[in-house]
mmCIF file of C-alpha atoms and ligand atoms in Angstrom:
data_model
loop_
_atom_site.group_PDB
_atom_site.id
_atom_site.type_symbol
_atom_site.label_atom_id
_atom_site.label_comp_id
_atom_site.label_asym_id
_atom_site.label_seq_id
_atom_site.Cartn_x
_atom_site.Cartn_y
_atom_site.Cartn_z
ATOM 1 C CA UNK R 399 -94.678 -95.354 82.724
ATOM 2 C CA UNK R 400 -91.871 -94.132 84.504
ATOM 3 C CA UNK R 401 -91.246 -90.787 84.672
ATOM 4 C CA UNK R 402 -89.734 -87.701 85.979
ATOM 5 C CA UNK R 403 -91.554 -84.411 87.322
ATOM 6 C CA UNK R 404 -90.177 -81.371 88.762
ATOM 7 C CA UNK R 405 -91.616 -79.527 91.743
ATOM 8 C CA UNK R 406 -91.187 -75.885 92.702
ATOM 9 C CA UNK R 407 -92.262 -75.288 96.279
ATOM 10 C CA UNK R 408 -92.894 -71.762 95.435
ATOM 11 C CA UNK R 409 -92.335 -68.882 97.286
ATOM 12 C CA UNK R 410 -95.165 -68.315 99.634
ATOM 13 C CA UNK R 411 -95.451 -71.640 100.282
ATOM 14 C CA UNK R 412 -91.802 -71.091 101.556
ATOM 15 C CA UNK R 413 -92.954 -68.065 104.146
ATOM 16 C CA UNK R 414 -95.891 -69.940 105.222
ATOM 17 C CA UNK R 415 -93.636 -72.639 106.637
ATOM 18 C CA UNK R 416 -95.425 -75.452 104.753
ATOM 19 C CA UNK R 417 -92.063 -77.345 103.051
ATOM 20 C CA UNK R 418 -92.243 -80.119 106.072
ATOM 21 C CA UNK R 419 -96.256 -80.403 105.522
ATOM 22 C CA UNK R 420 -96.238 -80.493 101.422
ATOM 23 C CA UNK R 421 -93.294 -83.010 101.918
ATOM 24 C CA UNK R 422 -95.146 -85.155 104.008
ATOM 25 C CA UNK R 423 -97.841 -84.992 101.226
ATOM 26 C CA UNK R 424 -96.043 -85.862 98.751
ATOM 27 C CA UNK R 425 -94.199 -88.440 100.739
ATOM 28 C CA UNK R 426 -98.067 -90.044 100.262
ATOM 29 C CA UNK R 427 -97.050 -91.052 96.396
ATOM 30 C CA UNK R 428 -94.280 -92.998 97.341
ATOM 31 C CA UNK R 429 -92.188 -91.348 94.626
ATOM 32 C CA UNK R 430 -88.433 -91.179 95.109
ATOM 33 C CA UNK R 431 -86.555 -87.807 95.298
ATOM 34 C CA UNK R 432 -83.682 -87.701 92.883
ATOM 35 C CA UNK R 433 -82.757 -84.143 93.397
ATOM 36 C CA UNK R 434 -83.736 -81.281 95.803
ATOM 37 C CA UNK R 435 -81.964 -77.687 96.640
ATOM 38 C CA UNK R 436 -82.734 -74.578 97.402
ATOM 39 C CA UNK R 437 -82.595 -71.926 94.191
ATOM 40 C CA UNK R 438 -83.068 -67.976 94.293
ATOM 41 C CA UNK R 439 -84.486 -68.021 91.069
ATOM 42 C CA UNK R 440 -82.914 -65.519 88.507
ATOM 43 C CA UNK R 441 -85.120 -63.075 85.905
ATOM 44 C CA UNK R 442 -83.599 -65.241 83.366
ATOM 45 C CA UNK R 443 -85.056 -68.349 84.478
ATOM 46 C CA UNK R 444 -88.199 -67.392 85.983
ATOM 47 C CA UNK R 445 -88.971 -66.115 82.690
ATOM 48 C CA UNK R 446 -87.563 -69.489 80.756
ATOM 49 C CA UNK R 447 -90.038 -71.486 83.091
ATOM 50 C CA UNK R 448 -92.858 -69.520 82.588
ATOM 51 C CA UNK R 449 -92.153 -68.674 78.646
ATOM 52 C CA UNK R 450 -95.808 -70.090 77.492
ATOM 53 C CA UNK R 451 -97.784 -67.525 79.685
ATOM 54 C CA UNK R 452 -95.742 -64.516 78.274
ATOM 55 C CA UNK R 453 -99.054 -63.295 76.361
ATOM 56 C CA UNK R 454 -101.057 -62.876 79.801
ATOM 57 C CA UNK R 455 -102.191 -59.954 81.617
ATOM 58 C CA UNK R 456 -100.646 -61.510 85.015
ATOM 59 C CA UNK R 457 -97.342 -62.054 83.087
ATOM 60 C CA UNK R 458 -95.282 -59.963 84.814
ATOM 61 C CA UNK R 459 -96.599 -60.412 88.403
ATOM 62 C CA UNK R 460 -96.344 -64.269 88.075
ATOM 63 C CA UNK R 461 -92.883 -63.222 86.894
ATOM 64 C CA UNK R 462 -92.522 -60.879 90.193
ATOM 65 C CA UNK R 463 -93.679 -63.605 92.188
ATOM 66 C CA UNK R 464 -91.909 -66.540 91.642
ATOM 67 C CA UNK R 465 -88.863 -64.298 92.258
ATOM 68 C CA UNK R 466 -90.064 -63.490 95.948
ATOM 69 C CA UNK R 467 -90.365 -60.167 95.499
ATOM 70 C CA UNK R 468 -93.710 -60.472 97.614
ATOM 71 C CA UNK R 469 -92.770 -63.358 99.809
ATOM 72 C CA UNK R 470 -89.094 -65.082 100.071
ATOM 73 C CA UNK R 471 -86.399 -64.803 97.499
ATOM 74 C CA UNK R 472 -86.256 -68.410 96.777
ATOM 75 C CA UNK R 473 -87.799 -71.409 96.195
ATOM 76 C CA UNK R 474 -87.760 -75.389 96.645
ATOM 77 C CA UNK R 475 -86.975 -77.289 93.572
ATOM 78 C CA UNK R 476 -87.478 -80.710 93.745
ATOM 79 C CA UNK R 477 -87.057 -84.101 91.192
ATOM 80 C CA UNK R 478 -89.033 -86.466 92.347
ATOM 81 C CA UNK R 479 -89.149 -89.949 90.208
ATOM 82 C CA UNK R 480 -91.221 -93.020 89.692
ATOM 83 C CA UNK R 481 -94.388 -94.951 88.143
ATOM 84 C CA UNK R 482 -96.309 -92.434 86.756
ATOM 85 C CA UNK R 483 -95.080 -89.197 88.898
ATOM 86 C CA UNK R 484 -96.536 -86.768 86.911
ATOM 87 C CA UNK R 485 -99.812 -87.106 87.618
ATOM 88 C CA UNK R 486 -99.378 -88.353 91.183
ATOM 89 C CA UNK R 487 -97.891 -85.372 92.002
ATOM 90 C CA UNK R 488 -100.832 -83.090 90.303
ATOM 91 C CA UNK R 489 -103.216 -84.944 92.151
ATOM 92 C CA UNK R 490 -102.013 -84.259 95.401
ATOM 93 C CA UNK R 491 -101.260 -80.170 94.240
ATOM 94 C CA UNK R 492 -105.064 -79.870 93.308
ATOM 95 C CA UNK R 493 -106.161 -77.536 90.357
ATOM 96 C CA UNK R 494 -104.329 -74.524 88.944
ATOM 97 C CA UNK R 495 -106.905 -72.094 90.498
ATOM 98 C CA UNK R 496 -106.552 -72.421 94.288
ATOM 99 C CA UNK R 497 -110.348 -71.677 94.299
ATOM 100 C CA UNK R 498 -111.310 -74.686 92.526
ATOM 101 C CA UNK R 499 -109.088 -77.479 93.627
ATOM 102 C CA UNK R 500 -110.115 -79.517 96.056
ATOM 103 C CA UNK R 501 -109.740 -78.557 99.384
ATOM 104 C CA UNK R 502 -107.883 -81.185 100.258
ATOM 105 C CA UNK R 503 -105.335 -80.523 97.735
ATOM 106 C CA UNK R 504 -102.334 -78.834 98.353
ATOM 107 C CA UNK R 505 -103.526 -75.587 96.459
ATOM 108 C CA UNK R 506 -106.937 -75.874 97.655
ATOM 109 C CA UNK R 507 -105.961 -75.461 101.342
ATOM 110 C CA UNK R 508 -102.692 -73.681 101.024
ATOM 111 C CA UNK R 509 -103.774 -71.467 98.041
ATOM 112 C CA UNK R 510 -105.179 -68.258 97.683
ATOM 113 C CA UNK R 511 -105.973 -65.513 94.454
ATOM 114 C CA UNK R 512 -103.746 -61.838 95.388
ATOM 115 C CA UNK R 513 -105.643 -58.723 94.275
ATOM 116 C CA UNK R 514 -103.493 -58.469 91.772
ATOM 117 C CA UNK R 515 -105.180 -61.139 89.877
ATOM 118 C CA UNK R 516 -102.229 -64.333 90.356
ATOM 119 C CA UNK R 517 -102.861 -67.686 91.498
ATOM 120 C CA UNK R 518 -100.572 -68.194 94.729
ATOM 121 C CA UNK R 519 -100.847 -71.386 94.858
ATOM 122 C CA UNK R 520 -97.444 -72.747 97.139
ATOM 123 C CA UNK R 521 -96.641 -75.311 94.522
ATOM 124 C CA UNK R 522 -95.293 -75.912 90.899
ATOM 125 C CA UNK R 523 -95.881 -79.620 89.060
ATOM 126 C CA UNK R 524 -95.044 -80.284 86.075
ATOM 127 C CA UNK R 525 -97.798 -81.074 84.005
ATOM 128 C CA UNK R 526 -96.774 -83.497 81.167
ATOM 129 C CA UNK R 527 -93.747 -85.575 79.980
ATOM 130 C CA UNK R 528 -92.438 -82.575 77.608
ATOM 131 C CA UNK R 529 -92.252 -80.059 80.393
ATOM 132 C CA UNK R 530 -90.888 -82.225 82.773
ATOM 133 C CA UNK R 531 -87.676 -82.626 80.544
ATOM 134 C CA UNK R 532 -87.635 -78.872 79.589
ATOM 135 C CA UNK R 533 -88.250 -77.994 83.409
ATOM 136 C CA UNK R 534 -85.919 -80.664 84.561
ATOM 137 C CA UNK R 535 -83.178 -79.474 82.066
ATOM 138 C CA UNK R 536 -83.832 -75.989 82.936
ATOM 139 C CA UNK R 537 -83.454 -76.602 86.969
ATOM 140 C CA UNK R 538 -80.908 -79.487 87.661
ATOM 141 C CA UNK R 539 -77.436 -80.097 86.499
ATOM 142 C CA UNK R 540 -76.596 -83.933 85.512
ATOM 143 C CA UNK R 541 -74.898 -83.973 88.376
ATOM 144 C CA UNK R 542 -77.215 -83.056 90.667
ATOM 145 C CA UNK R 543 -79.497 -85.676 89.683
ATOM 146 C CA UNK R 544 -78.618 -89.111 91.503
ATOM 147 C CA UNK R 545 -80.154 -90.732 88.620
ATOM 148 C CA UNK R 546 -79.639 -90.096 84.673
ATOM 149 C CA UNK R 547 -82.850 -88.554 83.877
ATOM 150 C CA UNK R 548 -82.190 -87.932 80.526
ATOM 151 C CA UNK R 549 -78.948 -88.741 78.031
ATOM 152 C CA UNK R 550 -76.015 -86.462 78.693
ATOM 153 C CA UNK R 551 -73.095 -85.995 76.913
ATOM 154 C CA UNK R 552 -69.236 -85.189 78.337
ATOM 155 C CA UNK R 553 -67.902 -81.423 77.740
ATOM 156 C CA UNK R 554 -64.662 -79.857 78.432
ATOM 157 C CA UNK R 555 -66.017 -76.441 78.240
ATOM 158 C CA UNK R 556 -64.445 -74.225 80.440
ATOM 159 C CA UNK R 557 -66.848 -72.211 82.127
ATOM 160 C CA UNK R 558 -65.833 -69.566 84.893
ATOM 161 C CA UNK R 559 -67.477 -70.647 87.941
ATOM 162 C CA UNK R 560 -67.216 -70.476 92.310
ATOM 163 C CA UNK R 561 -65.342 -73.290 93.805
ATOM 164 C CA UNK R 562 -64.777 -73.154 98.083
ATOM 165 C CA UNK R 563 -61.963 -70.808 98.960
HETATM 166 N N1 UDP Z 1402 -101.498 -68.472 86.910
HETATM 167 C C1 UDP Z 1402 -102.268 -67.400 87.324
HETATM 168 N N2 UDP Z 1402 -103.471 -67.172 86.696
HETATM 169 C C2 UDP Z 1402 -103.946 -67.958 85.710
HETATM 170 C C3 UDP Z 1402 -103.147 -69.054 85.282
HETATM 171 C C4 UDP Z 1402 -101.944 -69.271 85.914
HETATM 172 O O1 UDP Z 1402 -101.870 -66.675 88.227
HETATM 173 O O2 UDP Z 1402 -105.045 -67.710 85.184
HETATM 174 C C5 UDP Z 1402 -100.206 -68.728 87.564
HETATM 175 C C6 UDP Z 1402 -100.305 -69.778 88.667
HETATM 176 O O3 UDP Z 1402 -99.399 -69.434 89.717
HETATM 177 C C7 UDP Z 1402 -99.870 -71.027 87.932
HETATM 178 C C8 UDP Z 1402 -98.781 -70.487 87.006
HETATM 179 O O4 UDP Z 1402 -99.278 -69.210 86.603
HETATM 180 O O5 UDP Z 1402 -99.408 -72.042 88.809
HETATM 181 C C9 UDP Z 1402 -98.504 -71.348 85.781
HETATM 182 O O6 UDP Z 1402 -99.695 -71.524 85.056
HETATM 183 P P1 UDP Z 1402 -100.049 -72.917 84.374
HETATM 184 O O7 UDP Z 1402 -101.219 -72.659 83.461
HETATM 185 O O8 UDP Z 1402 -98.833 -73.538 83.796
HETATM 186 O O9 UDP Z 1402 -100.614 -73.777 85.618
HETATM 187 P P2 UDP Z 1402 -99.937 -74.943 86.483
HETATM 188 O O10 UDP Z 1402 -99.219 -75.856 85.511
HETATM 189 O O11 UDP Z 1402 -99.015 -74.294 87.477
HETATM 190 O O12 UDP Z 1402 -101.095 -75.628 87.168
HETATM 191 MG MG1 MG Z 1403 -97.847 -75.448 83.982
#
């Protein structure tokens, strides 16, 4: 099937220099990049991302982390499109818990467990076609996109916004 996923190359993956190296691995699925920027990712949506885990002791430190507060304010976001690109992608990023993916994954050699109990683990994936869309949707503009992921629909809202001076 062909599908959409969206990558997050998280924080401390972005202060350990390893965006060229996790590139070239997933350069390895032969997956096409439909959208990429850089995002400094607001309370708002760190929180709509991670809205399932809201029940867990680690809540708010995931929270704190994929802000930057421990590493860089921002993060990688990535589309990246093709035959089955969901689970290409987690393949490559290895298991949730940096300790038990392989160490040849991208969590399993870039990975490590804080103190405080969180998984830093350089990468999000995501993990199935219903949070891809809701990821996707919650990430990427239409127009950012240089394919139409998913059905859009024309507005004329006006909506105050920054254009170049
Ligand atoms: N996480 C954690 N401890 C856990 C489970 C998750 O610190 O026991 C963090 C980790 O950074 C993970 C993120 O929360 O990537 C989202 O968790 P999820 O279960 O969605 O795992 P993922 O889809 O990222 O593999
Ligand atoms: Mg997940």
């Amino acid at each position: 099937m062909v599908e959409q996923t969206l990558i997050l190359i998280k924080p401390d993956g972005l202060k350990k220099s390893l965006t060229g190296n996790i590139l070239t691995r997933l350069s390895e699925t032969k997956l096409e990049i439909i959208g990429a920027k850089m995002v400094k990712v607001s309370w708002q949506r760190a929180n709509e991302h991670y809205r399932h885990l809201k029940d867990l002791p680690f809540y708010d430190e995931l929270i704190k982390y994929i802000m930057g507060e421990y590493h860089k304010k921002k993060v990688m976001a990535l589309v990246y499109w093709g035959e089955n690109a969901i689970s290409k992608v987690r393949d490559i990023c290895g298991k949730t818990n940096p300790e038990e993916a392989e160490s040849v994954s991208i969590r399993g050699a870039y990975g490590r467990i804080t103190t405080k109990g969180v998984y830093e683990n350089v990468i999000h994936a995501s993990a199935n076609t219903e949070d891809a869309e809701r990821e996707i949707k919650l990430w990427f503009a239409p127009d950012e996109l240089i394919i139409e992921a998913y059905p859009v629909v024309e507005t004329t809202e006006r909506v105050k916004t920054e254009k170049w001076k």
